[in-house]
């Protein structure tokens, strides 16, 4: 028997101190035969876990929800959300928060089991998750982390020894997800719709303490909270755009207060550049297509601002003015991060007034000539000419001349420029066909080697090393890729 200290638990439950409106305490439903499938030893260590201990039978029982860690006041959180624009009452239907691990560095990190059984918010669902989608979340969330994009992370996937019914019978699995917190815009919407002003205030104070403690010192902490969330989301969504990440389900329940990416259901990376790319099978109107992501971010933040109105000012009109003035800054903040990021991708270290134009002209050419988003920037980084429609076009040659001249108008060496570009243009992204290949080997054949090797390469996307090259290939049959909400 190993004891809990040996595993390294250091759990607190600050969320459980919030008013009861925000959760239901319950335990995960036990599973038949938990088996550890993938484990993130590096993350485990940063969380303060002794990773070999967590991988032993007693540890795996915890990752499956069969045992609870000491001090755990496990719970399902309530929230609401605009799903494709429609307001709905939601909550963790299949996720259970074990508590917050206090890391050796003093950070507070949510430990949540996704797929841990039914809760009062499961509606018609079974509270379980299939192995494939949990492995997909594991791969993509960890790839995002390595790409330096704020995100929830994945500590482990265990299979349960049970099956669940989807279109067919599938192996069920539980993902241990970690997050700065699971507070969402939707949590505030829940408080605004069904709570008292005191309950809303308790939530806002909690969010401030947990994520933006400096805001507490400001004249109007709630205004500062709104400002911080706008800033962090503007920065986050700019990062998505810069890397070609399409979230796919930017409902308000999937937008965090911390500024981390959450919910890896139907997301995917763009291959061929097309600003109207949408992968999600349920997004038939293209609400969450690539080019819409920044505006949807603003729309979601406006919903967040609305929830804060009673706290922003005691006079309604004043409150609305404060909210509107801040929301009006979002576009500019997004654009700031986006342009700064694009400059880096093109190796521009100073600023000129025409820089946005050189970027949008390139994107337009990529769209016209059906160029791969990631590989176009990679070719520029490494000064490579390829036999492709884009590079063979006259307009691109003209654009390239313009870019060379533009680069020459800055006082940095070619070497430094190249380094800036290497740090901004990944040598590898989780390409859809590679993700599918890894999942197929794992789920269909129980062979995890493909996934392991892929994850290894994905862990250092800005190291432009030869091991990345095979993962840069774009498949010939670039057939439209479809994703599904991870169930
Ligand atoms: P999502 O589309 O993943 O953001 O999920 C929307 C809501 O559906 C959330 O409240 C989830 O907890 C819930 N949900 C998704 N899958 C299941 C499931 N298998 N059982 C119960 N609830 C689920
Ligand atoms: Mg969700």
Tab-separated table of N, CA and C in Angstrom, residues 14 20 23 28 40 44 62 65 104 130 179 184 210 217 226 254-255 278 350 373 386 390 411 438 456-457 459 487:
chain	number	residue	atom	x	y	z
A	14	UNK	N	-11.055	25.504	-2.644
A	14	UNK	CA	-11.577	26.862	-2.486
A	14	UNK	C	-12.887	27.053	-3.246
A	20	UNK	N	-23.610	27.576	-2.602
A	20	UNK	CA	-23.999	26.267	-3.163
A	20	UNK	C	-24.599	26.338	-4.550
A	23	UNK	N	-22.431	24.667	-7.458
A	23	UNK	CA	-21.962	23.268	-7.596
A	23	UNK	C	-22.896	22.301	-6.888
A	28	UNK	N	-17.313	10.664	-8.053
A	28	UNK	CA	-17.328	9.987	-9.355
A	28	UNK	C	-17.987	8.618	-9.221
A	40	UNK	N	1.251	11.845	-18.271
A	40	UNK	CA	2.105	13.002	-18.536
A	40	UNK	C	3.035	13.237	-17.337
A	44	UNK	N	2.946	15.943	-14.300
A	44	UNK	CA	2.782	15.412	-12.938
A	44	UNK	C	3.838	16.004	-12.013
A	62	UNK	N	-7.205	6.473	-8.336
A	62	UNK	CA	-7.565	7.889	-8.151
A	62	UNK	C	-7.878	8.553	-9.488
A	65	UNK	N	-11.294	7.712	-10.565
A	65	UNK	CA	-12.402	8.112	-9.698
A	65	UNK	C	-12.883	6.994	-8.783
A	104	UNK	N	4.259	22.870	-6.056
A	104	UNK	CA	5.446	23.296	-5.298
A	104	UNK	C	5.756	24.774	-5.512
A	130	UNK	N	-15.713	8.678	-24.573
A	130	UNK	CA	-15.077	7.607	-25.350
A	130	UNK	C	-13.563	7.818	-25.375
A	179	UNK	N	-6.355	22.699	-14.990
A	179	UNK	CA	-6.681	24.042	-15.482
A	179	UNK	C	-6.359	25.061	-14.408
A	184	UNK	N	-15.826	29.993	-16.134
A	184	UNK	CA	-16.120	30.323	-17.527
A	184	UNK	C	-16.977	31.577	-17.586
A	210	UNK	N	-8.439	34.594	-7.524
A	210	UNK	CA	-7.763	33.442	-8.115
A	210	UNK	C	-6.910	33.813	-9.331
A	217	UNK	N	-7.102	45.662	-5.739
A	217	UNK	CA	-6.603	46.928	-5.206
A	217	UNK	C	-7.119	48.125	-6.008
A	226	UNK	N	-13.101	42.782	-15.689
A	226	UNK	CA	-13.554	42.765	-17.084
A	226	UNK	C	-12.396	43.118	-18.021
A	254	UNK	N	-17.537	27.711	-23.054
A	254	UNK	CA	-16.195	27.242	-23.404
A	254	UNK	C	-15.200	28.382	-23.471
A	255	UNK	N	-15.491	29.493	-22.814
A	255	UNK	CA	-14.548	30.605	-22.747
A	255	UNK	C	-14.184	30.837	-21.284
A	278	UNK	N	-14.029	25.757	-41.593
A	278	UNK	CA	-14.773	25.264	-40.437
A	278	UNK	C	-14.696	23.744	-40.492
A	350	UNK	N	10.873	45.869	-36.205
A	350	UNK	CA	10.454	47.254	-35.963
A	350	UNK	C	9.056	47.433	-36.548
A	373	UNK	N	-1.054	26.881	-44.614
A	373	UNK	CA	-0.802	28.005	-43.701
A	373	UNK	C	0.547	27.857	-42.994
A	386	UNK	N	9.558	26.392	-53.094
A	386	UNK	CA	9.000	25.082	-53.409
A	386	UNK	C	8.227	25.138	-54.709
A	390	UNK	N	1.636	28.736	-55.079
A	390	UNK	CA	1.942	30.054	-54.492
A	390	UNK	C	3.314	30.543	-54.943
A	411	UNK	N	17.312	47.340	-38.248
A	411	UNK	CA	18.726	47.145	-37.918
A	411	UNK	C	18.969	45.874	-37.106
A	438	UNK	N	-2.617	8.552	-35.409
A	438	UNK	CA	-2.239	8.190	-34.034
A	438	UNK	C	-3.438	7.595	-33.288
A	456	UNK	N	5.951	13.224	-28.920
A	456	UNK	CA	7.352	13.573	-28.692
A	456	UNK	C	7.772	14.710	-29.628
A	457	UNK	N	7.416	14.574	-30.886
A	457	UNK	CA	7.751	15.591	-31.887
A	457	UNK	C	6.980	16.887	-31.590
A	459	UNK	N	6.188	18.071	-28.858
A	459	UNK	CA	6.556	18.712	-27.584
A	459	UNK	C	7.580	19.840	-27.759
A	487	UNK	N	-17.723	13.323	-27.690
A	487	UNK	CA	-18.582	12.570	-26.782
A	487	UNK	C	-18.215	11.127	-26.813
